[in-house]
């Protein structure tokens, strides 16, 4: 009986390690980039407040380094324009790569407003419900809401040339060709990082390589904060 139980446990262990490891994470990486789509009348201090982390503080210096064109001559941000915001990419609960931002609610806030207006689809209503316990129909004012944004640290099985990735919410005007042209990357490479994704669907998150503060693509290795040899399959929470 003990032998049978031992064999059963062994096969369960093998299944966990060899067949499910692609949906787990071991360790995150120092930096990922969030592609924030700037809507009209949204000011830079507001965006920094939403996306505040140990990397992005009240100073604009970090954002300026990752965005060559950030503000207009009047000191405002270009509307209908994407800016890349660096943030820590962590292994959350051993399940997926992401970062949890903290948002303080206002009267009348809903999960839909938070996900799609304030965080411009970098997160989703489903993720907000999963990581918060507030009644979706009655979120109190001044409540602290956990806003989970997924990220990627790369995948050595696809390419070791890229170690910094953008979390990119798709919009109705996007396509694989458009994204590849803007990023100056091969369409096949981007598709490989996002298998089975239709880039013209107008919603959802995709990941592709981004440039560092010097405007360069950085390799996967060496990179501090990244577990070399660990499984880094892209997985989406929820």
Short mmCIF file of N, CA, C and O in Angstrom, two decimals, residues 45-145:
data_model
loop_
_atom_site.label_atom_id
_atom_site.label_comp_id
_atom_site.label_asym_id
_atom_site.label_seq_id
_atom_site.Cartn_x
_atom_site.Cartn_y
_atom_site.Cartn_z
N UNK A 45 0.64 64.13 -13.59
CA UNK A 45 0.60 63.77 -12.16
C UNK A 45 -0.45 62.71 -11.83
O UNK A 45 -0.25 61.86 -10.96
N UNK A 46 -1.57 62.74 -12.56
CA UNK A 46 -2.62 61.75 -12.34
C UNK A 46 -2.14 60.36 -12.75
O UNK A 46 -2.35 59.37 -12.03
N UNK A 47 -1.48 60.28 -13.91
CA UNK A 47 -0.97 58.99 -14.37
C UNK A 47 0.08 58.46 -13.42
O UNK A 47 0.09 57.27 -13.08
N UNK A 48 0.97 59.33 -12.95
CA UNK A 48 2.00 58.89 -12.01
C UNK A 48 1.38 58.41 -10.72
O UNK A 48 1.89 57.46 -10.09
N UNK A 49 0.29 59.01 -10.31
CA UNK A 49 -0.40 58.57 -9.10
C UNK A 49 -0.99 57.18 -9.29
O UNK A 49 -0.90 56.33 -8.40
N UNK A 50 -1.60 56.93 -10.45
CA UNK A 50 -2.17 55.62 -10.73
C UNK A 50 -1.07 54.55 -10.80
O UNK A 50 -1.26 53.42 -10.31
N UNK A 51 0.05 54.89 -11.41
CA UNK A 51 1.10 53.91 -11.72
C UNK A 51 2.30 54.01 -10.78
O UNK A 51 3.40 53.60 -11.13
N UNK A 52 2.09 54.53 -9.60
CA UNK A 52 3.19 54.72 -8.66
C UNK A 52 3.72 53.39 -8.14
O UNK A 52 2.97 52.46 -7.83
N UNK A 53 5.04 53.29 -8.07
CA UNK A 53 5.72 52.09 -7.56
C UNK A 53 7.07 52.54 -7.03
O UNK A 53 7.36 53.73 -6.95
N UNK A 54 7.90 51.58 -6.68
CA UNK A 54 9.24 51.94 -6.22
C UNK A 54 10.09 52.50 -7.36
O UNK A 54 11.13 53.10 -7.13
N UNK A 55 9.63 52.32 -8.60
CA UNK A 55 10.34 52.85 -9.77
C UNK A 55 9.80 54.22 -10.15
O UNK A 55 10.55 55.16 -10.39
N UNK A 56 8.48 54.35 -10.21
CA UNK A 56 7.85 55.62 -10.57
C UNK A 56 7.35 56.30 -9.30
O UNK A 56 6.48 55.79 -8.61
N UNK A 57 7.92 57.46 -9.00
CA UNK A 57 7.50 58.25 -7.84
C UNK A 57 6.90 59.56 -8.35
O UNK A 57 6.45 59.64 -9.48
N UNK A 58 6.90 60.58 -7.51
CA UNK A 58 6.34 61.86 -7.92
C UNK A 58 7.20 62.59 -8.94
O UNK A 58 6.75 63.53 -9.59
N UNK A 59 8.44 62.17 -9.08
CA UNK A 59 9.33 62.79 -10.05
C UNK A 59 9.01 62.31 -11.47
O UNK A 59 8.60 61.17 -11.67
N UNK A 60 9.22 63.18 -12.45
CA UNK A 60 8.98 62.82 -13.85
C UNK A 60 10.23 62.31 -14.53
O UNK A 60 10.18 61.91 -15.70
N UNK A 61 11.36 62.30 -13.83
CA UNK A 61 12.63 61.96 -14.46
C UNK A 61 12.61 60.58 -15.10
O UNK A 61 13.09 60.39 -16.22
N UNK A 62 12.07 59.59 -14.39
CA UNK A 62 12.07 58.22 -14.89
C UNK A 62 11.23 58.13 -16.16
O UNK A 62 11.64 57.52 -17.16
N UNK A 63 10.05 58.73 -16.15
CA UNK A 63 9.19 58.68 -17.32
C UNK A 63 9.82 59.40 -18.51
O UNK A 63 9.69 58.95 -19.65
N UNK A 64 10.50 60.49 -18.24
CA UNK A 64 11.15 61.23 -19.33
C UNK A 64 12.23 60.39 -19.99
O UNK A 64 12.44 60.47 -21.20
N UNK A 65 12.92 59.56 -19.20
CA UNK A 65 14.00 58.75 -19.77
C UNK A 65 13.46 57.63 -20.66
O UNK A 65 14.14 57.19 -21.59
N UNK A 66 12.25 57.15 -20.38
CA UNK A 66 11.68 56.07 -21.19
C UNK A 66 10.77 56.56 -22.31
O UNK A 66 10.25 55.76 -23.08
N UNK A 67 10.59 57.87 -22.38
CA UNK A 67 9.72 58.44 -23.41
C UNK A 67 10.36 59.70 -23.96
O UNK A 67 10.44 60.73 -23.29
N UNK A 68 10.81 59.61 -25.19
CA UNK A 68 11.52 60.74 -25.79
C UNK A 68 10.59 61.93 -26.00
O UNK A 68 10.98 63.08 -25.87
N UNK A 69 9.33 61.66 -26.35
CA UNK A 69 8.35 62.72 -26.52
C UNK A 69 7.25 62.49 -25.51
O UNK A 69 6.40 61.64 -25.68
N UNK A 70 7.28 63.28 -24.42
CA UNK A 70 6.34 63.04 -23.34
C UNK A 70 5.33 64.17 -23.17
O UNK A 70 4.16 63.95 -22.93
N UNK A 71 5.76 65.43 -23.32
CA UNK A 71 4.87 66.56 -23.08
C UNK A 71 4.87 67.51 -24.27
O UNK A 71 5.80 67.55 -25.07
N UNK A 72 3.81 68.29 -24.38
CA UNK A 72 3.70 69.31 -25.43
C UNK A 72 4.39 70.59 -24.98
O UNK A 72 4.90 70.69 -23.86
N UNK A 73 4.38 71.58 -25.85
CA UNK A 73 4.98 72.87 -25.50
C UNK A 73 4.25 73.56 -24.35
O UNK A 73 4.81 74.40 -23.66
N UNK A 74 2.99 73.19 -24.16
CA UNK A 74 2.21 73.78 -23.07
C UNK A 74 2.38 73.02 -21.76
O UNK A 74 1.76 73.36 -20.76
N UNK A 75 3.20 71.99 -21.78
CA UNK A 75 3.42 71.22 -20.56
C UNK A 75 2.43 70.10 -20.35
O UNK A 75 2.43 69.45 -19.32
N UNK A 76 1.54 69.88 -21.32
CA UNK A 76 0.56 68.80 -21.23
C UNK A 76 1.04 67.56 -21.97
O UNK A 76 1.92 67.63 -22.82
N UNK A 77 0.44 66.42 -21.66
CA UNK A 77 0.78 65.18 -22.36
C UNK A 77 -0.03 65.11 -23.65
O UNK A 77 -1.18 65.54 -23.71
N UNK A 78 0.58 64.55 -24.69
CA UNK A 78 -0.15 64.36 -25.94
C UNK A 78 -1.32 63.41 -25.72
O UNK A 78 -1.15 62.31 -25.19
N UNK A 79 -2.52 63.81 -26.11
CA UNK A 79 -3.68 62.94 -26.03
C UNK A 79 -3.63 61.90 -27.15
O UNK A 79 -3.03 62.13 -28.20
N UNK A 80 -4.28 60.77 -26.92
CA UNK A 80 -4.32 59.66 -27.87
C UNK A 80 -2.90 59.23 -28.24
O UNK A 80 -2.59 58.93 -29.39
N UNK A 81 -2.06 59.19 -27.24
CA UNK A 81 -0.65 58.88 -27.42
C UNK A 81 -0.25 57.91 -26.32
O UNK A 81 -0.71 58.02 -25.18
N UNK A 82 0.57 56.94 -26.65
CA UNK A 82 1.00 55.96 -25.64
C UNK A 82 2.34 56.37 -25.02
O UNK A 82 3.24 56.81 -25.74
N UNK A 83 2.43 56.21 -23.71
CA UNK A 83 3.70 56.39 -23.03
C UNK A 83 4.04 55.09 -22.31
O UNK A 83 3.16 54.36 -21.85
N UNK A 84 5.33 54.77 -22.25
CA UNK A 84 5.78 53.56 -21.57
C UNK A 84 6.15 53.90 -20.12
O UNK A 84 6.95 54.79 -19.87
N UNK A 85 5.53 53.18 -19.21
CA UNK A 85 5.76 53.42 -17.79
C UNK A 85 6.44 52.21 -17.18
O UNK A 85 5.89 51.11 -17.17
N UNK A 86 7.68 52.37 -16.67
CA UNK A 86 8.38 51.23 -16.05
C UNK A 86 7.75 50.85 -14.72
O UNK A 86 7.29 51.71 -13.96
N UNK A 87 7.72 49.55 -14.45
CA UNK A 87 7.19 49.07 -13.17
C UNK A 87 7.83 47.73 -12.84
O UNK A 87 8.31 47.03 -13.72
N UNK A 88 7.86 47.35 -11.55
CA UNK A 88 8.46 46.06 -11.18
C UNK A 88 7.61 44.91 -11.69
O UNK A 88 6.38 44.97 -11.68
N UNK A 89 8.27 43.87 -12.16
CA UNK A 89 7.57 42.67 -12.63
C UNK A 89 7.89 41.54 -11.66
O UNK A 89 9.01 41.04 -11.63
N UNK A 90 6.92 41.14 -10.86
CA UNK A 90 7.15 40.21 -9.77
C UNK A 90 6.38 38.90 -9.98
O UNK A 90 5.40 38.86 -10.72
N UNK A 91 6.86 37.87 -9.32
CA UNK A 91 6.15 36.60 -9.32
C UNK A 91 5.12 36.64 -8.20
O UNK A 91 5.48 36.67 -7.02
N UNK A 92 3.86 36.67 -8.55
CA UNK A 92 2.78 36.81 -7.57
C UNK A 92 2.23 35.45 -7.19
O UNK A 92 1.65 34.76 -8.02
N UNK A 93 2.44 35.08 -5.94
CA UNK A 93 1.91 33.82 -5.43
C UNK A 93 2.43 32.59 -6.13
O UNK A 93 1.82 31.52 -6.04
N UNK A 94 3.57 32.71 -6.82
CA UNK A 94 4.10 31.57 -7.56
C UNK A 94 3.27 31.18 -8.76
O UNK A 94 3.49 30.14 -9.38
N UNK A 95 2.32 32.04 -9.15
CA UNK A 95 1.36 31.69 -10.19
C UNK A 95 1.55 32.45 -11.49
O UNK A 95 1.39 31.89 -12.58
N UNK A 96 1.86 33.74 -11.42
CA UNK A 96 1.97 34.53 -12.63
C UNK A 96 2.83 35.76 -12.37
O UNK A 96 3.09 36.14 -11.23
N UNK A 97 3.29 36.38 -13.47
CA UNK A 97 4.10 37.58 -13.38
C UNK A 97 3.21 38.81 -13.44
O UNK A 97 2.34 38.92 -14.30
N UNK A 98 3.45 39.74 -12.53
CA UNK A 98 2.64 40.95 -12.52
C UNK A 98 3.09 41.90 -11.41
O UNK A 98 4.08 41.66 -10.72
N UNK A 99 2.35 42.97 -11.27
CA UNK A 99 2.58 43.92 -10.18
C UNK A 99 1.23 44.42 -9.71
O UNK A 99 0.31 44.61 -10.52
N UNK A 100 1.12 44.64 -8.40
CA UNK A 100 -0.12 45.12 -7.82
C UNK A 100 0.03 46.59 -7.45
O UNK A 100 0.79 46.93 -6.54
N UNK A 101 -0.67 47.45 -8.19
CA UNK A 101 -0.71 48.87 -7.86
C UNK A 101 -1.84 49.12 -6.86
O UNK A 101 -2.78 48.32 -6.76
N UNK A 102 -1.75 50.22 -6.14
CA UNK A 102 -2.80 50.56 -5.18
C UNK A 102 -3.52 51.82 -5.64
O UNK A 102 -2.90 52.86 -5.85
N UNK A 103 -4.82 51.71 -5.79
CA UNK A 103 -5.64 52.85 -6.21
C UNK A 103 -6.60 53.21 -5.08
O UNK A 103 -7.24 52.33 -4.49
N UNK A 104 -6.71 54.51 -4.78
CA UNK A 104 -7.65 55.00 -3.77
C UNK A 104 -8.90 55.51 -4.47
O UNK A 104 -8.83 56.42 -5.31
N UNK A 105 -10.03 54.93 -4.13
CA UNK A 105 -11.26 55.20 -4.86
C UNK A 105 -11.86 56.57 -4.53
O UNK A 105 -11.59 57.16 -3.49
N UNK A 106 -12.68 57.03 -5.48
CA UNK A 106 -13.49 58.23 -5.29
C UNK A 106 -14.97 57.81 -5.31
O UNK A 106 -15.31 56.71 -5.75
N UNK A 107 -15.82 58.68 -4.87
CA UNK A 107 -17.25 58.40 -4.87
C UNK A 107 -17.72 58.13 -6.29
O UNK A 107 -17.41 58.88 -7.22
N UNK A 108 -18.44 57.06 -6.48
CA UNK A 108 -18.97 56.72 -7.78
C UNK A 108 -18.08 55.80 -8.60
O UNK A 108 -18.46 55.41 -9.71
N UNK A 109 -16.91 55.45 -8.09
CA UNK A 109 -16.01 54.56 -8.82
C UNK A 109 -16.61 53.16 -8.95
O UNK A 109 -17.30 52.67 -8.05
N UNK A 110 -16.34 52.53 -10.08
CA UNK A 110 -16.72 51.15 -10.32
C UNK A 110 -15.50 50.40 -10.82
O UNK A 110 -14.50 51.00 -11.23
N UNK A 111 -15.56 49.09 -10.81
CA UNK A 111 -14.45 48.30 -11.34
C UNK A 111 -14.23 48.59 -12.83
O UNK A 111 -13.10 48.61 -13.31
N UNK A 112 -15.31 48.83 -13.54
CA UNK A 112 -15.19 49.12 -14.97
C UNK A 112 -14.45 50.45 -15.19
O UNK A 112 -13.58 50.54 -16.06
N UNK A 113 -14.78 51.47 -14.42
CA UNK A 113 -14.08 52.75 -14.51
C UNK A 113 -12.60 52.61 -14.19
O UNK A 113 -11.75 53.14 -14.89
N UNK A 114 -12.32 51.88 -13.12
CA UNK A 114 -10.93 51.71 -12.70
C UNK A 114 -10.13 50.96 -13.77
O UNK A 114 -9.03 51.37 -14.16
N UNK A 115 -10.69 49.87 -14.28
CA UNK A 115 -9.96 49.03 -15.23
C UNK A 115 -9.80 49.70 -16.59
O UNK A 115 -8.70 49.73 -17.15
N UNK A 116 -10.87 50.25 -17.11
CA UNK A 116 -10.86 50.69 -18.51
C UNK A 116 -10.63 52.18 -18.71
O UNK A 116 -10.15 52.58 -19.78
N UNK A 117 -10.94 53.01 -17.70
CA UNK A 117 -10.71 54.44 -17.83
C UNK A 117 -9.41 54.87 -17.14
O UNK A 117 -8.51 55.42 -17.78
N UNK A 118 -9.30 54.59 -15.86
CA UNK A 118 -8.12 55.05 -15.11
C UNK A 118 -6.86 54.26 -15.49
O UNK A 118 -5.78 54.84 -15.63
N UNK A 119 -7.02 52.94 -15.67
CA UNK A 119 -5.86 52.10 -16.02
C UNK A 119 -5.89 51.66 -17.48
O UNK A 119 -5.14 50.75 -17.86
N UNK A 120 -6.72 52.31 -18.28
CA UNK A 120 -6.79 52.15 -19.73
C UNK A 120 -6.57 50.71 -20.20
O UNK A 120 -5.77 50.43 -21.09
N UNK A 121 -7.29 49.78 -19.57
CA UNK A 121 -7.31 48.35 -19.94
C UNK A 121 -5.99 47.62 -19.67
O UNK A 121 -5.77 46.52 -20.19
N UNK A 122 -5.11 48.20 -18.87
CA UNK A 122 -3.92 47.47 -18.42
C UNK A 122 -4.30 46.35 -17.46
O UNK A 122 -3.56 45.39 -17.28
N UNK A 123 -5.45 46.49 -16.84
CA UNK A 123 -6.01 45.43 -16.00
C UNK A 123 -7.42 45.15 -16.51
O UNK A 123 -7.84 45.67 -17.54
N UNK A 124 -8.16 44.33 -15.80
CA UNK A 124 -9.51 43.98 -16.24
C UNK A 124 -10.46 43.94 -15.05
O UNK A 124 -10.03 43.86 -13.89
N UNK A 125 -11.74 44.02 -15.34
CA UNK A 125 -12.74 43.92 -14.28
C UNK A 125 -12.62 42.59 -13.56
O UNK A 125 -12.75 42.51 -12.33
N UNK A 126 -12.34 41.53 -14.32
CA UNK A 126 -12.21 40.20 -13.71
C UNK A 126 -11.06 40.15 -12.71
O UNK A 126 -11.19 39.57 -11.62
N UNK A 127 -9.92 40.75 -13.06
CA UNK A 127 -8.78 40.77 -12.14
C UNK A 127 -9.09 41.60 -10.90
O UNK A 127 -8.70 41.23 -9.79
N UNK A 128 -9.79 42.71 -11.07
CA UNK A 128 -10.14 43.54 -9.92
C UNK A 128 -11.06 42.77 -8.97
O UNK A 128 -10.91 42.83 -7.75
N UNK A 129 -12.01 42.05 -9.52
CA UNK A 129 -12.91 41.26 -8.67
C UNK A 129 -12.16 40.14 -7.96
O UNK A 129 -12.46 39.81 -6.80
N UNK A 130 -11.19 39.56 -8.65
CA UNK A 130 -10.45 38.44 -8.08
C UNK A 130 -9.59 38.86 -6.89
O UNK A 130 -9.48 38.14 -5.90
N UNK A 131 -8.97 40.06 -6.98
CA UNK A 131 -8.02 40.47 -5.96
C UNK A 131 -8.56 41.54 -5.01
O UNK A 131 -7.80 42.16 -4.27
N UNK A 132 -9.87 41.75 -5.03
CA UNK A 132 -10.52 42.66 -4.09
C UNK A 132 -11.85 42.06 -3.63
O UNK A 132 -12.45 41.27 -4.35
N UNK A 133 -12.28 42.47 -2.45
CA UNK A 133 -13.49 41.86 -1.88
C UNK A 133 -14.67 42.84 -1.83
O UNK A 133 -15.69 42.53 -1.21
N UNK A 134 -14.53 44.00 -2.46
CA UNK A 134 -15.62 44.98 -2.42
C UNK A 134 -16.78 44.53 -3.30
O UNK A 134 -16.59 43.89 -4.33
N UNK A 135 -17.99 44.91 -2.89
CA UNK A 135 -19.17 44.69 -3.72
C UNK A 135 -19.02 45.53 -4.98
O UNK A 135 -18.89 46.76 -4.89
N UNK A 136 -19.03 44.91 -6.16
CA UNK A 136 -18.85 45.67 -7.40
C UNK A 136 -19.84 46.81 -7.57
O UNK A 136 -19.56 47.80 -8.26
N UNK A 137 -21.01 46.69 -6.95
CA UNK A 137 -22.05 47.72 -7.09
C UNK A 137 -21.97 48.79 -6.01
O UNK A 137 -22.67 49.81 -6.09
N UNK A 138 -21.12 48.57 -5.00
CA UNK A 138 -21.02 49.52 -3.89
C UNK A 138 -19.58 49.58 -3.39
O UNK A 138 -19.26 49.12 -2.29
N UNK A 139 -18.71 50.17 -4.18
CA UNK A 139 -17.32 50.33 -3.76
C UNK A 139 -17.23 51.63 -2.96
O UNK A 139 -17.56 52.70 -3.47
N UNK A 140 -16.83 51.56 -1.71
CA UNK A 140 -16.80 52.77 -0.88
C UNK A 140 -15.75 53.77 -1.34
O UNK A 140 -14.75 53.41 -1.97
N UNK A 141 -15.97 55.04 -1.05
CA UNK A 141 -14.97 56.07 -1.35
C UNK A 141 -13.78 55.91 -0.42
O UNK A 141 -13.91 55.42 0.71
N UNK A 142 -12.62 56.30 -0.89
CA UNK A 142 -11.35 56.24 -0.16
C UNK A 142 -10.95 54.80 0.19
O UNK A 142 -10.20 54.57 1.14
N UNK A 143 -11.47 53.85 -0.55
CA UNK A 143 -11.07 52.45 -0.35
C UNK A 143 -9.78 52.18 -1.12
O UNK A 143 -9.49 52.82 -2.14
N UNK A 144 -9.00 51.25 -0.63
CA UNK A 144 -7.76 50.86 -1.30
C UNK A 144 -8.05 49.65 -2.19
O UNK A 144 -8.42 48.58 -1.70
N UNK A 145 -7.88 49.83 -3.48
CA UNK A 145 -8.17 48.77 -4.45
C UNK A 145 -6.86 48.24 -5.02
O UNK A 145 -6.00 49.02 -5.45
#
